[in-house]
XYZ file of C-alpha atoms in Angstrom:
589
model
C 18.381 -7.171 -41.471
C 21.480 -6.136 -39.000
C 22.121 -3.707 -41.475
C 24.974 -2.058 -38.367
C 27.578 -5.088 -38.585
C 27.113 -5.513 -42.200
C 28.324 -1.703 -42.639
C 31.720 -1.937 -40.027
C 32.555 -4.850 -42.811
C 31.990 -3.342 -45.711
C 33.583 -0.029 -44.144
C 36.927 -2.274 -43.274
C 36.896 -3.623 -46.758
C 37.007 -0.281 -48.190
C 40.039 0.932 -45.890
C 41.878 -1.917 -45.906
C 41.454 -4.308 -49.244
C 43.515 -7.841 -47.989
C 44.486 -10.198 -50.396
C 41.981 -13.081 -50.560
C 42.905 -15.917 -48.039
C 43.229 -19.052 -50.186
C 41.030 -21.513 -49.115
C 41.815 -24.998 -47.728
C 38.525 -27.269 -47.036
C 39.046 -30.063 -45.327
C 37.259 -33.319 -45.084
C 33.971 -32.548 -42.633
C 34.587 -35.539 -39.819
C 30.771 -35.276 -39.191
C 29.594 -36.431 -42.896
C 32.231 -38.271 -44.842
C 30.933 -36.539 -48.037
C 30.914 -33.256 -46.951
C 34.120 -30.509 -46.712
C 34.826 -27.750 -43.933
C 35.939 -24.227 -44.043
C 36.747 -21.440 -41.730
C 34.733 -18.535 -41.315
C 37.959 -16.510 -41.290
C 38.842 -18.021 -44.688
C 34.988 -17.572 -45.781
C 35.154 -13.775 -44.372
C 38.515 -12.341 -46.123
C 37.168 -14.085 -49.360
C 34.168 -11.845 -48.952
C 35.936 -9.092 -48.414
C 38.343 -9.418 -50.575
C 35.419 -9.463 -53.717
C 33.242 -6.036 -51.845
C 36.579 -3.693 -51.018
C 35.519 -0.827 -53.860
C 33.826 1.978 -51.590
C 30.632 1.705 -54.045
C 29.542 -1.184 -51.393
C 29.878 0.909 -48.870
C 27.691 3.960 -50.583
C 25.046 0.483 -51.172
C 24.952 -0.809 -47.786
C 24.506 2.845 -46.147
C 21.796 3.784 -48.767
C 19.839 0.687 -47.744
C 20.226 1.324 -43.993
C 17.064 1.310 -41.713
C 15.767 2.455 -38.174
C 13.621 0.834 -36.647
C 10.159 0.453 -36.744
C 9.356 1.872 -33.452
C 11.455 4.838 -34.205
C 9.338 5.327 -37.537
C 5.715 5.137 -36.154
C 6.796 7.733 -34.107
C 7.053 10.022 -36.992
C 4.299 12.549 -37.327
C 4.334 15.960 -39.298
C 6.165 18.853 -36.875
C 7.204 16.667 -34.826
C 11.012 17.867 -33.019
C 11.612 14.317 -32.798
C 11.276 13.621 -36.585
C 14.529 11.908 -37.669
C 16.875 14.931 -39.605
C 16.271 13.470 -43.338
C 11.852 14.021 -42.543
C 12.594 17.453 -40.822
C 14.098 18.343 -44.769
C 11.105 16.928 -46.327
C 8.895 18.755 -44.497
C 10.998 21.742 -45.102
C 11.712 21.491 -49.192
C 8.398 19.523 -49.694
C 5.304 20.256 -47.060
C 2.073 19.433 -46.427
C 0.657 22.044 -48.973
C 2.628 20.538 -51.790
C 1.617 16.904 -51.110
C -2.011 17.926 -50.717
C -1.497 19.871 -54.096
C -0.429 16.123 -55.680
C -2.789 14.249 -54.112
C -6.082 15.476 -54.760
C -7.090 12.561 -56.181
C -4.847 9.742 -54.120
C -6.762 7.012 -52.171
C -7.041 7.531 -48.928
C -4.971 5.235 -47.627
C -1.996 7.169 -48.568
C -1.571 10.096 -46.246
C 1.388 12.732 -45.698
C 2.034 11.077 -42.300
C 2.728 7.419 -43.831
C 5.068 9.314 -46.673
C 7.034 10.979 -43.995
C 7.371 7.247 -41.713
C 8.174 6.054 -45.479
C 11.271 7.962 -45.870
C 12.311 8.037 -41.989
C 12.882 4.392 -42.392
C 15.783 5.205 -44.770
C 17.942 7.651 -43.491
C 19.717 7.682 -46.809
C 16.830 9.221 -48.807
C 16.855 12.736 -48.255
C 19.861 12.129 -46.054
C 22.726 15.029 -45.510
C 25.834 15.091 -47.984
C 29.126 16.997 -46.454
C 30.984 16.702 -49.796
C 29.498 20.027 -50.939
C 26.703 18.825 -53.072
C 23.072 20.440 -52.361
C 21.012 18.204 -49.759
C 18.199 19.867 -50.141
C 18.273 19.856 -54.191
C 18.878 16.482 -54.455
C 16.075 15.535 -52.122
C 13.645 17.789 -53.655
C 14.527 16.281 -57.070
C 14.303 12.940 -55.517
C 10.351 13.085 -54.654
C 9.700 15.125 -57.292
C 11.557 12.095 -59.344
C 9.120 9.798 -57.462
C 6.066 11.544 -57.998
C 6.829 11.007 -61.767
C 6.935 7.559 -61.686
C 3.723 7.054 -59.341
C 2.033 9.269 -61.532
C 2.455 6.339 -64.385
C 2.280 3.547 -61.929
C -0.959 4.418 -60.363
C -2.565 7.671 -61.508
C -5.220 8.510 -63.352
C -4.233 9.461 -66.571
C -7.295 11.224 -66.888
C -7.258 14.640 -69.532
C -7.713 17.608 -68.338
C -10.439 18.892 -70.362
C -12.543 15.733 -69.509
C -14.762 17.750 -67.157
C -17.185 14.683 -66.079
C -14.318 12.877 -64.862
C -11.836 15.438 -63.730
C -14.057 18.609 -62.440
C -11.160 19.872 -60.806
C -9.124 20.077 -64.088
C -5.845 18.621 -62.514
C -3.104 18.033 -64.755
C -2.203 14.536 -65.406
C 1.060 14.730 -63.123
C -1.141 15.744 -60.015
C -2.607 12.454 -60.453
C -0.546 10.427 -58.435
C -1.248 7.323 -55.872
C -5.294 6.985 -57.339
C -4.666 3.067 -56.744
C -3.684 1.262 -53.587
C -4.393 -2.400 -55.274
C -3.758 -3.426 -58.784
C -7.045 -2.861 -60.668
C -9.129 -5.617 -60.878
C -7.816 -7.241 -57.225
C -8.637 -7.133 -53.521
C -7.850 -8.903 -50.724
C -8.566 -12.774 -50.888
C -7.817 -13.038 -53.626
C -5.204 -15.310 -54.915
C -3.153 -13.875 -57.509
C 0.144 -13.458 -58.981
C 1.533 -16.770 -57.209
C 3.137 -17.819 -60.581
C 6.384 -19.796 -59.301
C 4.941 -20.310 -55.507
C 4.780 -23.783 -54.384
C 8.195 -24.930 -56.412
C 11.018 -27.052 -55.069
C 13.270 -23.545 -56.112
C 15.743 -21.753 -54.197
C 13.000 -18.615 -54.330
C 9.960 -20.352 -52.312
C 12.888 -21.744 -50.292
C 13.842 -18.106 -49.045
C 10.331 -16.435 -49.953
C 8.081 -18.720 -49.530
C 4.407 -18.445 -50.622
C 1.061 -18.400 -48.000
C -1.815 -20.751 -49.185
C -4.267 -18.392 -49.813
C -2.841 -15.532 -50.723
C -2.372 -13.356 -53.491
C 0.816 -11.033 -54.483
C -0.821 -8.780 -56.996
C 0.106 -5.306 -57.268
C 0.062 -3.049 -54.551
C 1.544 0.471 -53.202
C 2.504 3.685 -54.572
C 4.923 1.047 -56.791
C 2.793 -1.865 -57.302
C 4.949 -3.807 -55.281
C 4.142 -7.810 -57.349
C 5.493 -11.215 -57.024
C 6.049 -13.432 -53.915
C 10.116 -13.123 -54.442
C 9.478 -9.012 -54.358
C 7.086 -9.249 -50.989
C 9.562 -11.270 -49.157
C 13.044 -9.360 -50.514
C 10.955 -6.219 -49.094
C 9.779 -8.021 -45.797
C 13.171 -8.844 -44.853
C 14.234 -4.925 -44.630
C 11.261 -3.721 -42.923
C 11.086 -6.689 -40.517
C 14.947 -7.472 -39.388
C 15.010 -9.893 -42.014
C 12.131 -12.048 -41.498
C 10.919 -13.155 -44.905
C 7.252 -14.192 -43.846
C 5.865 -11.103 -42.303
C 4.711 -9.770 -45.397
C 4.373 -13.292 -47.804
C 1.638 -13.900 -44.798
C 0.284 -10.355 -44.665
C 0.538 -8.448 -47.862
C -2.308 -6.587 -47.691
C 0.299 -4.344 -45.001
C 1.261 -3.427 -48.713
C -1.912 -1.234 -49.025
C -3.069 -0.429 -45.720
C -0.343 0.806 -43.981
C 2.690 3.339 -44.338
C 4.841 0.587 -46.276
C 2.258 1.279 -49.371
C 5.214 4.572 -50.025
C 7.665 2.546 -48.399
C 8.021 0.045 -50.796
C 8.400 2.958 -53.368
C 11.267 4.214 -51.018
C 13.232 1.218 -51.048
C 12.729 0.610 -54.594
C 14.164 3.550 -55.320
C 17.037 2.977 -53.017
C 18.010 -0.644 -54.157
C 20.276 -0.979 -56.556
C 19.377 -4.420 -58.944
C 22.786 -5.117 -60.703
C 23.900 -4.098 -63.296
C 21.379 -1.494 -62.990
C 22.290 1.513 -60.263
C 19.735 2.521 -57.404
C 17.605 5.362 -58.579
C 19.183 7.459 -55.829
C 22.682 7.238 -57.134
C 21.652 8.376 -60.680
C 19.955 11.470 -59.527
C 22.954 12.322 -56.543
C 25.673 11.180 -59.281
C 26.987 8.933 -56.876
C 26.755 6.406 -59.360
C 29.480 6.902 -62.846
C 28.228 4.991 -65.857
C 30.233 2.375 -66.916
C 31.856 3.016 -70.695
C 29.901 0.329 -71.867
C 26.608 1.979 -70.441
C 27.940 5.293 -72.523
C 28.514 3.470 -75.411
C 24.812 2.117 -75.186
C 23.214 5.665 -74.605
C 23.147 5.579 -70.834
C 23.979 8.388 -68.642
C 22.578 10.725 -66.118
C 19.053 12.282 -66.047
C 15.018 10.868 -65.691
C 15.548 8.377 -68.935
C 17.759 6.129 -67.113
C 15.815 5.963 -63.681
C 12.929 5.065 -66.725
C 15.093 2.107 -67.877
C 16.117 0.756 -64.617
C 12.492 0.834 -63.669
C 10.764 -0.814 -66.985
C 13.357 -0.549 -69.516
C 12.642 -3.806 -71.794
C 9.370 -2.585 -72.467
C 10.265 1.148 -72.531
C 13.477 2.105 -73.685
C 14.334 1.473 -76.980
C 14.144 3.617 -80.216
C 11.200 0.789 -80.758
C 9.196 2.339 -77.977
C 9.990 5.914 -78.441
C 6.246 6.831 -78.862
C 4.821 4.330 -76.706
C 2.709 4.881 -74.097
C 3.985 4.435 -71.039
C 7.681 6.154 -71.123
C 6.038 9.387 -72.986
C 3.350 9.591 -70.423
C 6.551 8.956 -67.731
C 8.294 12.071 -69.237
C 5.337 14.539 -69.702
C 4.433 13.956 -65.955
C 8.276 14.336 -65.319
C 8.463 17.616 -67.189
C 5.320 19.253 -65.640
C 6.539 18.417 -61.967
C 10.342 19.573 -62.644
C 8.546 22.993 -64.187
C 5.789 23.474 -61.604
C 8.880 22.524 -58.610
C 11.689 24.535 -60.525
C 14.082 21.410 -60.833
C 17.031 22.279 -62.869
C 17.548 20.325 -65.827
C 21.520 19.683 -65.930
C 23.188 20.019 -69.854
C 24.301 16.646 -69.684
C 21.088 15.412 -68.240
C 18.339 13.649 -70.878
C 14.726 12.947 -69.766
C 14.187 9.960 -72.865
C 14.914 6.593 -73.004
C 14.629 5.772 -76.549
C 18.067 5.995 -77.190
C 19.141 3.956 -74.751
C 19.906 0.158 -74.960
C 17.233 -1.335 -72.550
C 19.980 -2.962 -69.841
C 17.811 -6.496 -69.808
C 19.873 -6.595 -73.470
C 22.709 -4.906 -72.290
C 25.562 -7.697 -71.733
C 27.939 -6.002 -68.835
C 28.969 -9.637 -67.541
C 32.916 -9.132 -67.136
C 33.240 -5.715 -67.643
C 35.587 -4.312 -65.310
C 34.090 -1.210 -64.484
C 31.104 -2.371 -63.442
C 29.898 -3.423 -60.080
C 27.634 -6.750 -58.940
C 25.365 -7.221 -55.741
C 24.547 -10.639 -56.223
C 26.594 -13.939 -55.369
C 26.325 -17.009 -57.075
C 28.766 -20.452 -56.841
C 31.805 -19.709 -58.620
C 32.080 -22.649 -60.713
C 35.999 -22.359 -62.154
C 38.441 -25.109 -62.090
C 40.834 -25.057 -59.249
C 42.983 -28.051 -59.359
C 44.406 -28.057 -55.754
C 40.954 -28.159 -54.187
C 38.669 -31.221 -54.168
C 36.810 -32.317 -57.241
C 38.143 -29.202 -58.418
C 35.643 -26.434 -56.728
C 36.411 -23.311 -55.508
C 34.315 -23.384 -52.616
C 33.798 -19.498 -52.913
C 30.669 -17.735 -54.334
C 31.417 -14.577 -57.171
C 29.623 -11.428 -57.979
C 27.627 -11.740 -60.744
C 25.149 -9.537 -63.150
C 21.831 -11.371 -62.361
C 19.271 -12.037 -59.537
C 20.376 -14.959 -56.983
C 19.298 -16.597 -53.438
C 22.266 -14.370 -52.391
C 23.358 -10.656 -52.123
C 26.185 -8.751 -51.579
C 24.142 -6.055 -49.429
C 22.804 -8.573 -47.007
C 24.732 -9.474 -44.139
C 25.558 -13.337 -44.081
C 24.640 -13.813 -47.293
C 28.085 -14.837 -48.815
C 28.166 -17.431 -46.179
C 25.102 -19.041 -46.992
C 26.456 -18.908 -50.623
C 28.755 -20.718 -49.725
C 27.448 -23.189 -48.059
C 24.613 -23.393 -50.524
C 21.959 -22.781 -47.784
C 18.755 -22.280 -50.453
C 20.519 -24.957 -52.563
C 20.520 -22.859 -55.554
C 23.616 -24.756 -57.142
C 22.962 -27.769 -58.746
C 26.142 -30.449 -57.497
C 27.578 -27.723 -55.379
C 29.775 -30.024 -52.626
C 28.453 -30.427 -49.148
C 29.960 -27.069 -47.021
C 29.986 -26.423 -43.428
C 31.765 -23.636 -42.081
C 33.561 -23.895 -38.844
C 35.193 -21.102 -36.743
C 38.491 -23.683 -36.110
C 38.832 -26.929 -38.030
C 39.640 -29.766 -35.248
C 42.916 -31.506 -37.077
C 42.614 -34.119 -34.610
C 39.041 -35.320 -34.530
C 39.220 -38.916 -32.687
C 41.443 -42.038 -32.717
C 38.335 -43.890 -34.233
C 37.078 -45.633 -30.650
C 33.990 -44.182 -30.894
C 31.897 -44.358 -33.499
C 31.771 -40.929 -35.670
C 34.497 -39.556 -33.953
C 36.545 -39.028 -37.285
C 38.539 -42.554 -36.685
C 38.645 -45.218 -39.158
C 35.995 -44.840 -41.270
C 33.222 -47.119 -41.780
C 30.996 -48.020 -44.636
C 29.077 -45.247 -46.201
C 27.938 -46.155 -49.497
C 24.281 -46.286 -50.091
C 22.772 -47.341 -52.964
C 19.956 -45.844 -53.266
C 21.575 -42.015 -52.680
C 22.286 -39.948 -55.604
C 25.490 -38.865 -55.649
C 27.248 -35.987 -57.562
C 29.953 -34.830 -58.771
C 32.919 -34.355 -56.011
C 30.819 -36.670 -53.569
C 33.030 -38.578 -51.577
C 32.338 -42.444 -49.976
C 34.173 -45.219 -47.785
C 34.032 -48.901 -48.787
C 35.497 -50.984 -46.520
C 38.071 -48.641 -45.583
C 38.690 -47.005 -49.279
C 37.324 -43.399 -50.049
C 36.233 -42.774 -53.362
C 34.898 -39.943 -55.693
C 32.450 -39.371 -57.589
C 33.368 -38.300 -61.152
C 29.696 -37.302 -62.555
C 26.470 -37.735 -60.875
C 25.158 -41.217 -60.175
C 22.866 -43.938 -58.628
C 22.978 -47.347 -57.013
C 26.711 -47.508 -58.749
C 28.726 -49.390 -56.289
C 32.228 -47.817 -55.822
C 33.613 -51.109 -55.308
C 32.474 -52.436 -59.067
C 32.456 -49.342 -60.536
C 36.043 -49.920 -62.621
C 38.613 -47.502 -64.373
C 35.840 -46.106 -66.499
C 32.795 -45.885 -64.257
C 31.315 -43.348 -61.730
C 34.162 -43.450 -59.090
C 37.620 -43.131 -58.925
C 39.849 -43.324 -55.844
C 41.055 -41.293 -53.266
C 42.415 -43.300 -50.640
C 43.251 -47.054 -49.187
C 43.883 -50.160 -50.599
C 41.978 -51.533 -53.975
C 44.770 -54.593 -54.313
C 41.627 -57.126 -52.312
C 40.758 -58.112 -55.634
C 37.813 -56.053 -55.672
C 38.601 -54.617 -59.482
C 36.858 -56.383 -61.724
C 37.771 -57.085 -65.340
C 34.090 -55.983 -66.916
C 33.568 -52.394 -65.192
C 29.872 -51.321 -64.292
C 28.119 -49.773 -67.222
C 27.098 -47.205 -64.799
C 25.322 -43.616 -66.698
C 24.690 -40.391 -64.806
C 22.525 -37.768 -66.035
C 22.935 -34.316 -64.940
C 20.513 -31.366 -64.776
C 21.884 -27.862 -64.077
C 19.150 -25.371 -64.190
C 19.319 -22.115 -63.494
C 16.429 -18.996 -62.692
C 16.965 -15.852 -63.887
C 14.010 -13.728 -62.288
C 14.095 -9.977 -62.468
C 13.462 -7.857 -59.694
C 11.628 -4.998 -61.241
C 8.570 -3.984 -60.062
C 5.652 -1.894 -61.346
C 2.608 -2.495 -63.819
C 3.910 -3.828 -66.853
C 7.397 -4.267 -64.868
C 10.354 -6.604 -66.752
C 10.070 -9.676 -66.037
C 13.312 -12.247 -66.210
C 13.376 -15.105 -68.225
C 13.738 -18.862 -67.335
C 16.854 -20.983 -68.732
C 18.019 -23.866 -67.995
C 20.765 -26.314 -69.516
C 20.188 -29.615 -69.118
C 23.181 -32.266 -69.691
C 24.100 -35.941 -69.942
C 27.422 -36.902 -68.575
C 29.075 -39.296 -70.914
C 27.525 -42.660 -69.798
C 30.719 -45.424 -68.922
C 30.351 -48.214 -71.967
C 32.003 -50.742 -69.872
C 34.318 -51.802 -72.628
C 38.380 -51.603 -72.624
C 39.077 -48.651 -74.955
C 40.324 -49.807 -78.316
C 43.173 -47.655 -80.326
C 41.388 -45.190 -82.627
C 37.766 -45.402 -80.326
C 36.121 -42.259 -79.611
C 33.356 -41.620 -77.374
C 33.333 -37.622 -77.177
C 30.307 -36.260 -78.973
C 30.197 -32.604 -79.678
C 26.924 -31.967 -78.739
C 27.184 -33.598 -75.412
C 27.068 -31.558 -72.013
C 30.090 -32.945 -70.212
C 30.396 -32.042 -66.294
C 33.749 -31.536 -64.104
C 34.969 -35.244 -63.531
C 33.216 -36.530 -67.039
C 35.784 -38.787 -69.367
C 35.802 -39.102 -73.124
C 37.979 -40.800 -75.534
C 39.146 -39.530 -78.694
C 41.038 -41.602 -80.526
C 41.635 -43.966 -78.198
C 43.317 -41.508 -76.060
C 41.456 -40.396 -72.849
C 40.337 -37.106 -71.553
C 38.861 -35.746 -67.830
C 36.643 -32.730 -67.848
C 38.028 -29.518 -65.782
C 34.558 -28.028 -65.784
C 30.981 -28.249 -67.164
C 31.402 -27.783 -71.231
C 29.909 -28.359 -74.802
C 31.272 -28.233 -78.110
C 35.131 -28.035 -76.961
C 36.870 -30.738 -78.810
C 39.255 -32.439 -76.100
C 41.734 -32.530 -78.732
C 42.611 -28.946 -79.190
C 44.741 -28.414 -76.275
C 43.836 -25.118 -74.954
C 46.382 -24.463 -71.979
C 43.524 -23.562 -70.223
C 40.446 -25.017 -72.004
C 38.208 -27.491 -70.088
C 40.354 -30.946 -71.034
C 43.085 -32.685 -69.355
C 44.669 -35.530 -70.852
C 44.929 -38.755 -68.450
C-alpha cells in the first residue's frame, strides 16, 4: 500500500476543501457501450467527499515502514524506530516476561517490538500537549486486555494442578497461536471462498488452505487475511491468502493485533482514537450509551455479542473487564471520570443505525446510486461514503477510482467506466475501423444488457431502459427494452406489435463485517432481488394500469397507471407513481 501519496492527498484535501468538479462522461470511442471520465474529474470528486482532517488522522494512523526497516528491530537497539525506543522505555522486557509466562513460544518480545515498528502511529509522539508516553502505556496495557480474552487461559488461580505458578487470569495472555482445535493443513474457515463475489475477486481464496483463527487476535476469514496482507505486503492481496500460517509463525502473529487496533471499521472508530480521544462520539453514539473508556474498544471489537444490557453478565465482556481492571491496577493506568470500563449499556453499533448522520464519518465507498438527470441513464458516475464494508475504502490509495470504475464489479448494472487522463473530442473521421467514426453494428443478441447500456443498429444508438436479452433494439417498440438516443428510426423499422420483451433484475448486495476475534460479529447477507416491469406488447388503453405495488422497478422501468405512463428515476418499491413527489422516484412521460 503507497500509503506516502495517499497522505499528500488526503493532507491537500484537508487544507484546501474544492468544490466537487461536476462530472461530464462521455461516450468511450473504444466500446460503444461504455462512458469516459477524467481522472482530474474522478480526483476532485474524491477529494471533495475526504476534506474533514479525521481522514487525515486515518490515513497517518495506518501508515507503515517497511519490512526491511522492521526486521531490523531488535530490543536496545539505537536504530529502533522512535515509537519502539518508548515501548521499551514505558513497557520493557521485564514487564512482557511478567505477562507472558504462559504465552506460546512463538510470540516473543522481539516480534512485539517489529509489531509496533511497522506502525509508527502506535505509540507514536503527540506535540499537541497530550502525554505520549500515557497514552502508549494505556494502549498495550489496553491490548493485553483483549488478548487476555482472545487467547489466554482463563485458568483460576487457585487451580494449583493447572496453574502452579498461581498467575492471575490477566497474566494469561497469547497461550494460543492457532484457534483451538486447528493446525496447518487444514482447511477451514473458507465459508464464502470460491464465489463469483466482489470479495474472492480482491481476496481471493488458496485451494488448500484454511483461514481459521490465528495471532494474538485470531486473525479469521479469507476477506480479513487478504485486507491485512495488503498493508504488510505493499498491497499485494495473496501473500498471506497463500501463506497464512505467517499468521502464527512469525512477528505478524502481534501485528495483526496492531493493525486491528489501528483500523478504524466505519461507523465504528479505531481503538487508538478512543483511548488518545482523537476520536469525538457522534450525538447519536451519546444518545446510545457510547463514549470514551475500555467498554467501547469492547463493542467495536465484539459488540453484537457483548454489549448489551442482555449480555451484562455474560462471559466474555466480564472476563474482558476483570482482566482490564487488574492490568490498569497492577500498571497504574488512570481511570478518567468520564471514562466507563462496561458495555452493557451501550447499544451494540451492528444495531446502531448512523447511516446519514452528519456527524459521523465513513471509510468505505460504494456506487452512489441517485438520480442525476443530466448524466446518462441517469448515474452519477461517482462512488459515496457509506456505513458498511465494501470492495472499496477511503484509506486505500486508488480505491475511489476503482469504485468508480467498478473494478471488483461489486455494483450490480453499474455503466461501463474508463477513466482517461484527457478525453480525445476528436477520435477519427470513421476511415478506419474503431476509430470513433460512423459507427457500426453492435447489437448482439445473445449479450445481456442493462440498464444505461448503449447499442448501434444500423447507424441508430439506443438505450437500454431495464436489463435484457436477445431483445433486438430495432423491434423492440415504444414500450420495450430500448429507447433511442440517436439517428434516424423513420426506415420503417417501428413496428406496429412491439416485442414482448421482460428483463429481470437481481441487485444483491454483501454486507460482511470486518471484526475479528473468537466469537467475533459477523455481518449478515441481504440481497433484494427485483423484476423490472415486463413490456405487454399491447397499445395502452385509457384507464389500464400495469404498476404493481409490490414490484421492484429499476431506473429506466415504465408503468402505467391509469392509462397514463410513468419512467422510473431510480430503483424503487411501493411508491405509487401517482403521488407526485417533486422528488420521488416517478416522472411522468
Amino acid at each position: 500500500m503507497k500509503q506516502t501519496a495517499f497522505l499528500s492527498a488526503i493532507i491537500a484535501a484537508t487544507l484546501a476543501a474544492p468544490a466537487a468538479m461536476a462530472m461530464n462522461p462521455q461516450p468511450d470511442p473504444q466500446n460503444p457501450e461504455g462512458f469516459v471520465v477524467t481522472r482530474a474529474e474522478v480526483q476532485a470528486a474524491e477529494v471533495a467527499k475526504t476534506h474533514d482532517p479525521m481522514y487525515t488522522t486515518w490515513a497517518q494512523a495506518l501508515r507503515t515502514r517497511t519490512n526491511d526497516i522492521v526486521e531490523a528491530i531488535v530490543p536496545g537497539a539505537a536504530s529502533n524506530p522512535e515509537n519502539v525506543k518508548r515501548v521499551e522505555r514505558v513497557f520493557p522486557e521485564a514487564d512482557w516476561d511478567f505477562l507472558t509466562q504462559m504465552a506460546a513460544p512463538e510470540y516473543t518480545y522481539t516480534r512485539f517490538l517489529r509489531a509496533i515498528g511497522k506502525f509508527p502511529a502506535f505509540c507514536g509522539e503527540y506535540t499537541d500537549g497530550r502525554d505520549s508516553d500515557a497514552i502508549c502505556k494505556k494502549s498495550i496495557v489496553t491490548a493485553f486486555a483483549h488478548f487476555a480474552q482472545e487467547t489466554g487461559g482463563h485458568i483460576a488461580i487457585d487451580n494449583y494442578w493447572d496453574n502452579p505458578q498461581g498467575l492471575e487470569e490477566w497474566q494469561q495472555a497469547l497461550v494460543h497461536v492457532r484457534e483451538m482445535g486447528w493446525s496447518e493443513g487444514q482447511e477451514g474457515y473458507t465459508t464464502g471462498c470460491g464465489q463469483n463475489d466482489w470479495q474472492n475477486k480482491r481476496w481471493p481464496c488458496a485451494a488448500g488452505q484454511g483461514y481459521f483463527g490465528r495471532g494474538a487476535k485470531q486473525l479469521s476469514y479469507h476477506f480479513n487475511y487478504g485486507a491485512f496482507s495488503e498493508v504488510m505486503y505493499a498491497g499485494d492481496a495473496t501473500k498471506l491468502l497463500n501463506e497464512p500460517g505467517l499468521v502464527a509463525d512469525s512477528w505478524l502473529n502481534l501485528a495483526s493485533a496492531i493493525w486491528f487496533f489501528l483500523t478504524p471499521q466505519a461507523p465504528k472508530p479505531a481503538m487508538l482514537h478512543v483511548i488518545d480521544r482523537t476520536w469525538v462520539p457522534s450525538q447519536r453514539e451519546l444518545d446510545a450509551g457510547i463514549g470514551y473508556g475500555f467498554g467501547t474498544t469492547i463493542n467495536i471489537i465484539n459488540g453484537g455479542i457483548e454489549c448489551g444490557e442482555q449480555n451484562k453478565d455474560k462471559g466474555q465482556p466480564v472476563n474482558r473487564i476483570r482482566y482490564w481492571e487488574g492490568l490498569a491496577k497492577h500498571f497504574n493506568i488512570p481511570i478518567e471520570a468520564d471514562e466507563t470500563n462496561t458495555c452493557w449499556q451501550q447499544l451494540p453499533y451492528g444495531s446502531l443505525n448512523l447511516q446519514g448522520a452528519t456527524d459521523v464519518l465513513y471509510t468505505n465507498w460504494d456506487g452512489n446510486w441517485k438520480y442525476f438527470a443530466d448524466r446518462p441513464g441517469g448515474y452519477s458516475f461517482e462512488c459515496e461514503l457509506v456505513g458498511y464494508q465494501t470492495a472499496y475504502s477511503a484509506l486505500v490509495e486508488g480505491d475511489y477510482e476503482k469504485c468508480v470504475t467498478n473494478f471488483y464489479e461489486s455494483h450490480a448494472g453499474w455503466p461501463a467506466v474508463r477513466v482517461v487522463d484527457v478525453i480525445d473530442t476528436n477520435p477519427g473521421d470513421g476511415s478506419n475501423p474503431g476509430d470513433g467514426g460512423t459507427p457500426t453494428n453492435t447489437w448482439d443478441k445473445d449479450a445481456v444488457y442493462l440498464t444505461g447500456d448503449r447499442v448501434t443498429v444500423n447507424g441508430v444508438t439506443y438505450e437500454a431502459k431495464y436489463w435484457n436479452q436477445g431483445v433486438n433494439p430495432e423491434t423492440a417498440g415504444q414500450w420495450g427494452a430500448w429507447k433511442v438516443v440517436s439517428g434516424d428510426t423513420t426506415g420503417g423499422n417501428t413496428p406496429t406489435n412491439p416485442d414482448t420483451g421482460s428483463g429481470n433484475g437481481t441487485d444483491t448486495g454483501t454486507d460482511t463485517g470486518t471484526d475479528t476475534g473468537t466469537g467475533g460479529d459477523t455481518g449478515g447477507t441481504g440481497g433484494d432481488t427485483g423484476t423490472t416491469n415486463p413490456d405487454t406488447g399491447t397499445n395502452p388503453d385509457q384507464g389500464e394500469t400495469t404498476w404493481n405495488a409490490t414490484t421492484v422497478y429499476l431506473g429506466g422501468d415504465q408503468v402505467l397507471v391509469n392509462g397514463v405512463t410513468y419512467e422510473a428515476l431510480y430503483w424503487n418499491q411501493g411508491n405509487n407513481p401517482v403521488s407526485g413527489a417533486q422528488w420521488g422516484p416517478w416522472k411522468k412521460i
